[in-house]
Coordinates of N, CA and C in Angstrom, one line a residue:
M1189 N 2.8 -3.2 -21.1 CA 2.7 -3.7 -19.9 C 4.4 -4.2 -19.6
R1190 N 4.6 -3.4 -18.7 CA 6.5 -4.1 -18.0 C 6.5 -5.0 -16.5
R1191 N 7.4 -5.2 -16.5 CA 7.6 -6.4 -15.2 C 8.0 -5.1 -14.0
L1192 N 7.5 -5.5 -13.1 CA 8.2 -4.5 -11.9 C 9.3 -4.4 -11.6
N1193 N 10.0 -5.6 -11.9 CA 11.3 -5.4 -11.4 C 12.4 -4.5 -12.4
T1194 N 12.0 -4.1 -13.4 CA 12.5 -3.2 -14.8 C 12.5 -1.8 -13.9
I1195 N 11.7 -1.4 -12.8 CA 12.0 -0.3 -12.6 C 12.4 -0.2 -10.8
R1196 N 12.9 -1.4 -10.3 CA 13.7 -1.7 -9.2 C 14.4 -0.6 -8.5
D1197 N 14.5 -0.3 -7.6 CA 15.4 1.0 -6.6 C 15.2 2.1 -7.3
I1198 N 14.1 2.4 -8.2 CA 14.0 3.8 -9.0 C 13.6 4.8 -7.9
H1199 N 13.0 4.9 -6.9 CA 12.7 5.7 -6.1 C 13.7 5.9 -4.7
V1200 N 15.0 5.2 -4.5 CA 15.6 5.3 -3.5 C 16.1 6.8 -3.0
G1201 N 15.7 6.8 -1.9 CA 16.0 8.4 -1.3 C 14.7 8.7 -0.9
K1202 N 13.1 8.4 -1.3 CA 12.2 8.7 -1.2 C 11.8 8.2 0.0
M1203 N 10.7 8.6 1.1 CA 10.1 8.1 1.6 C 8.6 7.7 1.0
A1204 N 7.8 6.8 1.8 CA 6.8 6.3 0.8 C 5.5 6.1 2.2
I1205 N 4.2 6.5 1.9 CA 3.0 6.0 2.5 C 2.1 5.3 1.7
V1206 N 2.0 4.0 2.3 CA 0.7 3.2 1.4 C -0.2 3.6 2.1
F1207 N -1.3 4.0 1.1 CA -2.8 4.3 1.6 C -3.7 3.1 1.3
G1208 N -4.5 2.5 2.7 CA -5.4 1.6 2.4 C -6.6 2.7 2.2
C1209 N -8.0 2.3 2.5 CA -9.2 2.6 2.2 C -9.7 3.1 3.2
G1210 N -9.0 3.2 4.4 CA -10.2 3.2 5.8 C -10.1 4.6 6.0
T1211 N -11.0 5.1 7.0 CA -11.1 6.4 7.3 C -10.3 7.3 7.9
S1212 N -9.0 6.8 8.2 CA -8.0 7.5 8.5 C -7.2 8.4 7.6
V1213 N -7.5 7.9 6.5 CA -6.9 8.5 5.4 C -7.0 10.2 5.3
R1214 N -8.3 10.6 6.0 CA -8.6 11.7 6.1 C -7.8 12.5 6.9
L1215 N -6.8 12.0 7.6 CA -5.6 12.7 8.5 C -5.0 13.2 6.9
F1216 N -4.4 12.9 6.0 CA -3.7 13.4 4.7 C -4.4 14.9 4.3
D1217 N -5.5 15.1 4.6 CA -6.6 16.2 3.8 C -5.3 17.5 3.6
R1218 N -4.5 17.8 4.9 CA -4.2 19.2 5.0 C -2.5 19.1 3.9
Y1219 N -2.2 17.8 3.6 CA -1.4 17.9 2.9 C -1.6 17.5 1.1
K1220 N -2.7 17.2 1.1 CA -3.1 16.7 -0.3 C -2.4 17.7 -1.4
E1221 N -2.3 19.2 -1.1 CA -2.3 20.2 -2.3 C -1.0 20.5 -2.3
N1222 N 0.1 19.8 -1.1 CA 1.1 20.7 -0.9 C 2.3 19.3 -0.3
R1223 N 2.1 18.1 -0.8 CA 2.8 17.2 -0.3 C 4.2 17.3 -0.6
P1224 N 5.1 17.0 0.7 CA 6.7 16.8 0.0 C 7.0 16.0 -1.2
D1225 N 8.0 17.0 -1.4 CA 8.7 16.3 -3.2 C 9.1 14.8 -2.9
D1226 N 9.7 14.3 -1.5 CA 10.6 13.4 -1.5 C 9.5 12.0 -0.8
L1227 N 7.9 12.7 -1.3 CA 7.0 11.5 -0.7 C 6.6 10.8 -1.7
L1228 N 6.8 9.4 -1.8 CA 6.0 8.5 -2.8 C 4.9 8.0 -2.1
I1229 N 3.6 7.7 -2.9 CA 2.6 7.3 -2.6 C 2.0 6.3 -3.5
L1230 N 1.8 5.4 -2.6 CA 0.9 4.0 -3.3 C -0.3 3.6 -2.8
G1231 N -0.9 3.8 -3.4 CA -2.6 3.6 -3.2 C -3.1 1.9 -3.5
V1232 N -4.5 1.6 -2.8 CA -4.7 0.3 -3.3 C -6.6 0.6 -3.3
N1233 N -6.5 -0.4 -4.8 CA -7.8 -0.2 -5.0 C -8.6 1.1 -5.6
D1234 N -9.9 1.8 -4.9 CA -10.1 2.6 -5.8 C -9.6 4.0 -4.7
I1235 N -8.8 3.9 -4.0 CA -8.1 5.2 -3.4 C -8.1 6.4 -4.3
G1236 N -8.4 6.2 -5.6 CA -7.7 7.5 -6.5 C -9.5 8.4 -6.5
E1237 N -10.3 7.8 -5.6 CA -11.4 9.0 -5.6 C -11.3 9.8 -4.4
Y1238 N -10.4 9.5 -3.7 CA -9.7 10.3 -2.7 C -8.4 11.4 -3.1
M1239 N -7.6 10.7 -3.6 CA -6.5 11.3 -4.4 C -5.8 10.3 -5.5
A1240 N -5.2 10.7 -6.4 CA -4.2 9.8 -7.4 C -3.1 9.7 -6.8
P1241 N -2.6 8.2 -6.4 CA -1.5 8.1 -6.1 C -0.5 7.9 -7.2
D1242 N 0.6 7.9 -6.8 CA 2.1 7.8 -7.3 C 1.9 6.3 -8.4
Y1243 N 1.3 5.4 -7.7 CA 1.0 4.0 -7.8 C 0.1 3.4 -7.3
N1244 N -1.0 2.7 -8.1 CA -2.1 2.1 -7.7 C -2.1 0.9 -7.7
C1245 N -2.1 0.2 -6.5 CA -1.5 -1.2 -6.3 C -2.6 -2.2 -5.9
I1246 N -3.0 -3.2 -7.4 CA -4.1 -3.7 -7.2 C -4.1 -5.0 -7.5
F1247 N -4.8 -6.1 -6.4 CA -4.3 -7.4 -6.6 C -5.3 -8.7 -6.5
D1248 N -6.2 -7.9 -7.3 CA -7.8 -8.6 -7.8 C -7.8 -8.3 -9.3
S1249 N -8.6 -8.9 -9.8 CA -8.8 -9.0 -11.2 C -10.1 -8.1 -11.3
P1250 N -10.3 -7.6 -12.4 CA -11.4 -6.1 -12.6 C -12.7 -6.8 -12.2
D1251 N -12.9 -7.6 -12.5 CA -14.2 -8.6 -12.3 C -14.6 -8.5 -11.0
A1252 N -13.9 -8.4 -9.9 CA -14.1 -8.4 -8.4 C -14.4 -6.7 -7.9
F1253 N -14.7 -6.2 -8.7 CA -14.8 -4.8 -8.3 C -16.5 -4.3 -8.6
T1254 N -17.2 -3.5 -7.7 CA -18.6 -3.4 -8.3 C -18.1 -2.2 -9.4
E1255 N -19.2 -2.1 -10.5 CA -19.2 -1.3 -11.4 C -18.6 0.3 -11.2
K1256 N -19.3 0.8 -9.9 CA -18.6 2.3 -9.5 C -17.3 2.3 -9.1
R1257 N -16.7 1.1 -8.3 CA -15.3 1.2 -8.2 C -14.4 0.9 -9.1
L1258 N -14.7 -0.2 -10.0 CA -14.1 -0.2 -11.3 C -13.9 1.0 -12.3
R1259 N -14.9 1.8 -12.1 CA -14.8 3.1 -12.8 C -14.1 4.2 -12.1
T1260 N -14.0 4.2 -11.1 CA -12.9 4.9 -10.0 C -11.4 4.5 -10.5
I1261 N -11.3 3.2 -10.5 CA -10.0 2.6 -10.9 C -9.7 3.1 -12.0
L1262 N -10.0 2.7 -13.1 CA -10.0 3.4 -14.2 C -9.9 4.5 -14.8
D1263 N -10.5 5.7 -14.0 CA -10.2 6.9 -14.1 C -9.1 7.5 -13.3
T1264 N -8.7 7.0 -12.4 CA -7.3 7.3 -11.5 C -6.3 6.9 -12.8
P1265 N -5.7 8.4 -13.3 CA -4.7 8.0 -13.9 C -3.3 7.3 -13.4
S1266 N -3.3 7.2 -12.3 CA -1.8 6.2 -11.5 C -1.5 5.1 -12.4
P1267 N -0.2 4.7 -12.7 CA 0.0 3.3 -13.4 C -0.8 2.4 -12.2
V1268 N -0.5 1.5 -12.7 CA -1.0 0.1 -11.7 C 0.0 -1.1 -11.6
I1269 N 0.3 -1.3 -10.4 CA 1.3 -2.3 -9.9 C 0.0 -3.9 -9.7
T1270 N 0.2 -4.8 -10.4 CA -0.8 -5.9 -9.7 C -0.3 -7.3 -10.5
N1271 N -0.5 -8.4 -9.9 CA -0.4 -9.5 -10.4 C -1.0 -10.3 -11.5
C1272 N -2.0 -9.2 -11.9 CA -3.1 -9.7 -12.8 C -3.1 -8.8 -14.2
R1273 N -2.5 -9.8 -15.5 CA -2.5 -9.1 -16.6 C -3.8 -8.3 -17.2
E1274 N -4.7 -8.8 -16.7 CA -5.9 -8.1 -17.3 C -6.2 -6.8 -17.3
W1275 N -5.7 -5.7 -16.0 CA -5.6 -4.9 -16.2 C -5.3 -4.1 -17.6
A1276 N -3.9 -4.5 -17.9 CA -3.4 -3.9 -19.1 C -4.4 -3.8 -20.4
K1277 N -5.1 -4.8 -20.4 CA -6.2 -4.6 -21.3 C -6.9 -3.5 -21.5
Y1278 N -7.2 -2.6 -20.2 CA -8.4 -1.6 -20.4 C -7.3 -0.2 -20.6
G1279 N -5.9 -0.4 -20.9 CA -5.5 0.6 -21.0 C -4.4 1.3 -20.5
K1280 N -4.3 0.6 -19.1 CA -3.7 1.2 -17.9 C -2.3 1.1 -18.5
E1281 N -1.7 1.8 -17.7 CA 0.1 1.9 -17.6 C 0.2 0.6 -16.6
T1282 N 1.0 -0.6 -16.7 CA 0.5 -1.5 -16.0 C 2.6 -2.2 -15.6
Y1283 N 2.6 -2.4 -14.5 CA 3.4 -3.2 -13.8 C 3.3 -4.4 -13.1
V1284 N 3.5 -5.6 -13.6 CA 3.6 -6.5 -13.8 C 4.1 -7.7 -12.7
V1285 N 3.8 -8.0 -11.6 CA 4.8 -9.0 -10.4 C 3.9 -10.3 -10.4
N1286 N 4.7 -11.0 -10.0 CA 4.4 -12.5 -9.5 C 4.7 -12.9 -7.9
F1287 N 3.8 -13.6 -7.2 CA 3.9 -13.9 -6.1 C 4.9 -14.9 -6.1
N1288 N 5.7 -14.5 -4.7 CA 6.8 -16.2 -4.0 C 5.5 -16.8 -3.7
G1289 N 4.7 -16.2 -2.5 CA 3.9 -17.0 -1.5 C 3.7 -16.0 -0.3
R1290 N 2.8 -16.4 0.5 CA 2.5 -15.3 1.6 C 4.0 -15.3 2.6
G1291 N 4.2 -14.1 2.8 CA 5.6 -13.9 3.7 C 7.0 -14.4 3.3
V1292 N 6.9 -15.0 1.7 CA 8.1 -15.7 1.5 C 8.9 -14.8 0.7
W1293 N 9.9 -14.3 0.9 CA 10.6 -13.4 0.2 C 12.0 -14.1 -0.6
H1294 N 12.4 -13.7 -1.8 CA 13.5 -14.3 -2.4 C 14.0 -13.2 -3.1
D1295 N 14.9 -13.4 -3.7 CA 15.8 -12.3 -4.5 C 15.2 -11.7 -5.4
F1296 N 14.4 -10.0 -5.3 CA 13.7 -9.9 -6.3 C 14.3 -9.3 -7.7
A1297 N 15.4 -8.9 -7.4 CA 16.5 -8.7 -8.6 C 16.7 -9.7 -9.4
K1298 N 16.8 -11.0 -9.1 CA 16.8 -12.2 -9.8 C 15.3 -13.2 -10.2
S1299 N 14.4 -13.1 -9.2 CA 13.4 -13.6 -9.6 C 12.2 -12.7 -9.8
G1300 N 12.0 -11.6 -9.7 CA 11.0 -11.0 -10.0 C 10.0 -10.9 -9.3
T1301 N 9.9 -11.7 -8.2 CA 8.5 -11.7 -7.4 C 8.8 -11.5 -6.2
I1302 N 7.6 -11.3 -5.7 CA 7.3 -10.9 -4.2 C 6.9 -11.5 -3.5
A1303 N 7.1 -11.4 -2.0 CA 6.3 -11.9 -0.7 C 4.6 -11.2 -0.8
Y1304 N 4.0 -11.9 -0.6 CA 2.3 -11.1 -0.7 C 1.7 -11.5 0.7
G1305 N 0.6 -10.8 0.9 CA 0.0 -10.9 2.4 C -1.6 -11.0 2.0
I1306 N -2.2 -11.3 3.4 CA -3.6 -11.4 3.3 C -4.5 -10.1 2.3
V1307 N -3.9 -8.8 2.8 CA -4.6 -7.8 2.1 C -3.5 -7.1 1.5
S1308 N -4.1 -6.2 0.6 CA -3.3 -5.5 -0.5 C -2.5 -4.7 -0.1
P1309 N -3.0 -3.8 1.3 CA -1.7 -2.9 1.5 C -0.5 -3.5 2.2
Y1310 N -0.7 -4.7 2.5 CA 0.8 -5.6 3.0 C 1.3 -5.9 1.7
T1311 N 1.0 -6.1 0.6 CA 1.8 -6.0 -0.6 C 2.1 -4.7 -1.3
A1312 N 1.2 -3.9 -1.0 CA 1.7 -2.2 -1.4 C 3.4 -2.0 -0.7
V1313 N 2.9 -2.3 0.7 CA 4.8 -1.8 1.5 C 5.4 -2.5 0.6
V1314 N 5.5 -3.8 0.7 CA 6.5 -4.8 -0.4 C 7.1 -4.1 -1.5
C1315 N 6.2 -3.6 -2.1 CA 6.2 -3.4 -3.7 C 7.1 -1.8 -3.3
A1316 N 6.6 -1.2 -2.1 CA 7.5 0.0 -2.0 C 9.0 -0.1 -1.7
Y1317 N 9.1 -0.9 -0.8 CA 10.5 -1.6 -0.4 C 11.2 -1.6 -1.6
H1318 N 10.5 -2.5 -2.4 CA 11.4 -2.9 -4.0 C 11.3 -1.9 -4.8
L1319 N 10.9 -0.5 -4.4 CA 11.0 0.7 -5.5 C 12.1 1.3 -5.0
G1320 N 12.6 1.0 -3.5 CA 13.8 1.7 -3.1 C 13.3 2.1 -1.8
C1321 N 12.2 2.5 -1.5 CA 11.9 3.1 -0.1 C 12.3 2.5 0.9
R1322 N 12.8 3.7 1.8 CA 13.6 2.8 3.2 C 13.2 3.3 4.5
E1323 N 12.2 4.1 4.3 CA 11.1 4.7 5.3 C 9.7 4.6 5.1
I1324 N 8.8 3.6 5.4 CA 7.4 3.6 4.8 C 6.5 3.4 5.9
G1325 N 5.6 4.3 5.7 CA 4.4 4.5 6.6 C 3.3 3.9 5.9
M1326 N 2.2 3.2 6.7 CA 0.9 3.0 5.9 C -0.5 3.8 6.8
L1327 N -1.1 4.4 6.1 CA -2.2 4.9 6.5 C -3.5 4.7 5.9
G1328 N -4.7 4.5 6.6 CA -5.9 4.3 6.2 C -6.1 2.4 5.9
V1329 N -5.1 1.7 6.9 CA -5.3 0.3 7.0 C -6.0 -0.1 8.5
D1330 N -7.0 0.3 8.7 CA -7.7 0.2 10.1 C -8.3 -0.4 10.4
F1331 N -9.2 -1.5 9.5 CA -10.2 -2.6 9.5 C -11.4 -2.1 10.7
T1332 N -11.4 -0.8 10.8 CA -12.2 -0.2 11.7 C -13.6 -0.2 10.6
P1333 N -15.0 0.0 11.4 CA -16.2 0.2 10.4 C -15.8 1.0 9.4
D1334 N -16.9 0.9 8.4 CA -16.7 2.1 7.2 C -15.2 2.2 6.5
H1335 N -15.3 2.8 5.3 CA -14.2 3.2 4.2 C -14.3 4.6 4.3
Y1336 N -13.1 5.1 3.8 CA -13.4 6.7 3.7 C -14.3 7.2 2.5
N1337 N -15.1 6.4 2.0 CA -15.5 6.7 0.7 C -17.3 6.4 0.8
R1338 N -17.3 5.3 1.6 CA -18.5 4.5 1.9 C -18.8 4.0 3.1
R1339 N -19.8 4.2 3.5 CA -20.8 3.8 4.8 C -20.9 2.6 4.9
D1340 N -20.0 1.1 5.0 CA -20.4 -0.1 4.5 C -20.3 -1.1 5.8
G1341 N -19.8 -0.4 7.1 CA -20.1 -1.1 8.5 C -18.8 -2.1 8.5
R1342 N -19.0 -3.1 9.1 CA -18.1 -3.8 9.7 C -16.9 -4.1 8.4
H1343 N -15.4 -4.2 8.9 CA -14.6 -4.9 7.5 C -14.6 -6.0 7.4
N1344 N -14.8 -6.5 6.0 CA -14.9 -7.9 5.9 C -13.8 -8.6 6.3
Q1345 N -12.7 -8.1 6.8 CA -11.5 -9.0 7.4 C -11.5 -8.9 8.8
A1346 N -12.2 -8.2 9.5 CA -12.0 -7.6 10.7 C -12.1 -9.1 11.6
Y1347 N -12.4 -10.2 11.1 CA -12.6 -11.0 11.9 C -11.2 -12.3 11.8
R1348 N -10.2 -11.6 11.1 CA -8.9 -12.0 11.0 C -7.9 -11.2 11.7
L1349 N -8.5 -10.4 12.5 CA -7.6 -9.2 13.2 C -6.2 -10.1 13.8
D1350 N -6.3 -11.2 14.4 CA -5.0 -11.7 15.3 C -4.2 -12.1 13.9
E1351 N -4.8 -12.5 13.1 CA -3.7 -13.0 11.8 C -3.1 -12.0 11.3
L1352 N -4.1 -11.3 11.2 CA -3.3 -10.0 10.3 C -2.3 -9.1 11.5
N1353 N -2.6 -8.9 12.3 CA -1.5 -8.5 13.1 C -0.1 -9.4 13.0
A1354 N -0.3 -10.6 13.4 CA 0.8 -11.5 13.4 C 1.3 -11.1 11.8
E1355 N 1.0 -10.7 11.1 CA 1.3 -10.8 9.4 C 2.1 -9.6 9.4
F1356 N 1.6 -8.8 9.9 CA 2.2 -7.1 9.9 C 3.1 -6.9 10.9
A1357 N 3.3 -7.9 11.8 CA 4.3 -7.6 12.6 C 5.5 -8.4 12.1
E1358 N 5.3 -9.5 11.3 CA 6.6 -10.2 11.0 C 7.1 -9.0 9.7
L1359 N 6.1 -8.4 8.7 CA 6.8 -7.7 8.0 C 7.5 -6.8 8.5
E1360 N 7.1 -5.9 9.3 CA 7.8 -4.9 10.4 C 9.3 -5.5 10.3
E1361 N 9.3 -6.6 11.2 CA 10.5 -7.5 11.2 C 11.3 -7.6 10.0
E1362 N 11.0 -8.0 9.2 CA 11.2 -8.4 8.0 C 12.1 -7.2 7.5
L1363 N 11.3 -6.0 7.3 CA 11.7 -5.1 7.0 C 13.0 -4.4 7.5
Y1364 N 12.8 -4.5 8.9 CA 14.0 -3.9 9.8 C 15.2 -4.6 9.4
S1365 N 15.2 -5.7 9.4 CA 16.2 -6.5 8.5 C 16.9 -6.4 7.6
R1366 N 16.0 -5.5 6.8 CA 16.8 -4.9 5.5 C 17.1 -3.6 5.8
L1367 N 17.3 -3.1 6.9 CA 17.7 -1.7 7.2 C 16.2 -0.6 6.5
C1368 N 15.4 -1.2 6.7 CA 14.0 -0.5 6.1 C 13.5 -0.3 7.5
R1369 N 12.7 1.1 7.7 CA 11.5 1.0 8.8 C 9.9 1.6 8.4
F1370 N 9.4 0.6 9.0 CA 7.9 0.9 8.8 C 7.2 0.7 9.9
V1371 N 5.9 2.1 9.5 CA 5.1 2.2 10.9 C 3.6 2.4 10.4
N1372 N 3.0 2.5 11.5 CA 1.5 2.7 11.2 C 1.2 4.2 11.6
L1373 N 0.6 4.9 10.7 CA 0.5 6.5 10.8 C -0.9 6.3 11.4
S1374 N -1.6 5.6 11.3 CA -3.0 5.7 11.9 C -3.2 5.2 13.3
P1375 N -3.8 6.4 14.1 CA -3.7 6.4 15.4 C -5.5 5.4 15.8
E1376 N -6.0 5.4 15.1 CA -7.3 4.4 15.2 C -7.2 3.1 14.7
S1377 N -6.1 2.8 13.7 CA -6.1 1.1 13.1 C -6.2 0.0 14.2
E1378 N -6.5 -0.6 14.0 CA -6.7 -2.1 14.8 C -5.4 -2.8 14.3
I1379 N -4.5 -2.2 13.6 CA -3.2 -3.2 13.7 C -2.2 -2.4 14.7
H1380 N -2.2 -3.0 15.7 CA -1.6 -2.5 16.8 C -0.1 -3.2 16.7
S1381 N 0.2 -4.1 16.2 CA 1.7 -4.9 16.2 C 2.7 -4.2 15.4
V1382 N 2.3 -3.3 14.5 CA 3.1 -2.4 13.9 C 3.3 -0.8 14.6
T1383 N 4.6 -0.6 14.9 CA 5.0 0.9 15.5 C 4.2 1.7 15.1
K1384 N 3.0 2.7 15.7 CA 2.2 3.5 15.9 C 3.3 5.0 15.6
Y1385 N 3.3 5.8 14.7 CA 3.9 6.8 14.8 C 3.4 8.1 14.0
D1386 N 3.3 9.5 14.7 CA 2.5 10.4 13.8 C 2.8 11.0 12.6
L1387 N 1.7 11.0 12.0 CA 1.8 11.4 10.5 C 2.9 12.9 10.2
D1388 N 2.5 13.8 11.3 CA 3.3 14.9 10.8 C 5.0 14.8 11.0
D1389 N 4.9 14.3 12.2 CA 6.4 13.7 12.5 C 7.2 12.9 11.6
F1390 N 6.5 12.1 10.7 CA 6.8 11.4 9.9 C 7.1 11.8 8.4
L1391 N 6.6 13.1 8.6 CA 6.2 14.0 7.1 C 7.5 14.9 7.4
E1392 N 7.5 15.3 8.4 CA 8.6 16.5 8.8 C 10.0 16.0 9.0
F1393 N 10.0 14.9 9.6 CA 11.2 14.4 10.2 C 11.8 12.9 9.7
G1394 N 11.0 12.5 9.3 CA 10.8 10.7 8.7 C 11.1 9.9 10.4
I1395 N 11.3 8.4 10.2 CA 11.3 7.9 11.4 C 12.9 7.8 12.1
K1396 N 12.3 8.2 13.4 CA 13.4 8.8 14.4 C 13.4 7.3 15.4
E1397 N 14.5 6.9 15.5 CA 14.6 5.7 16.7 C 14.2 6.0 17.9

């Protein structure tokens, strides 16, 4: 188990996609077997049923997941970025980070703490920034009915869409002030406050003004 700040800026020069578990992750199907070499993928929770990310960002304890979802996480070979030290007990390669507070940014190099949000993809985007990525997209952060791997109806955070949109807008602004571009690659996402961007253009050209 290591602290996340021990690998700060390890991926400078790479672009990143943060994967949520919404249905729009399927837009990435045609890239799964031949993804760009300079692309870093951070996923959340049981995204490993779709593909193994470079890092799996999990900000809940193991007992928060059903047995099936927990087994998917444990069977996914990706290292875990987490604020919960319990994951290391399962033999997972683990990078631990502490939180500053919602939307609160400190000097990561000194404090080793990060800003967090209501939902895990927000915090995963922050992690991508601290790992050195300066072009970050998110995909599958939809808040539409169902997930990519289960038909479970209305998203349990959909009632907070106004709050989520405000929080993600502040994240885009904060990252922009740090010379980092952040876009939403899902055309169906209910997070309309983050600039929408075409996935193919992102992967081929990066983020253009």
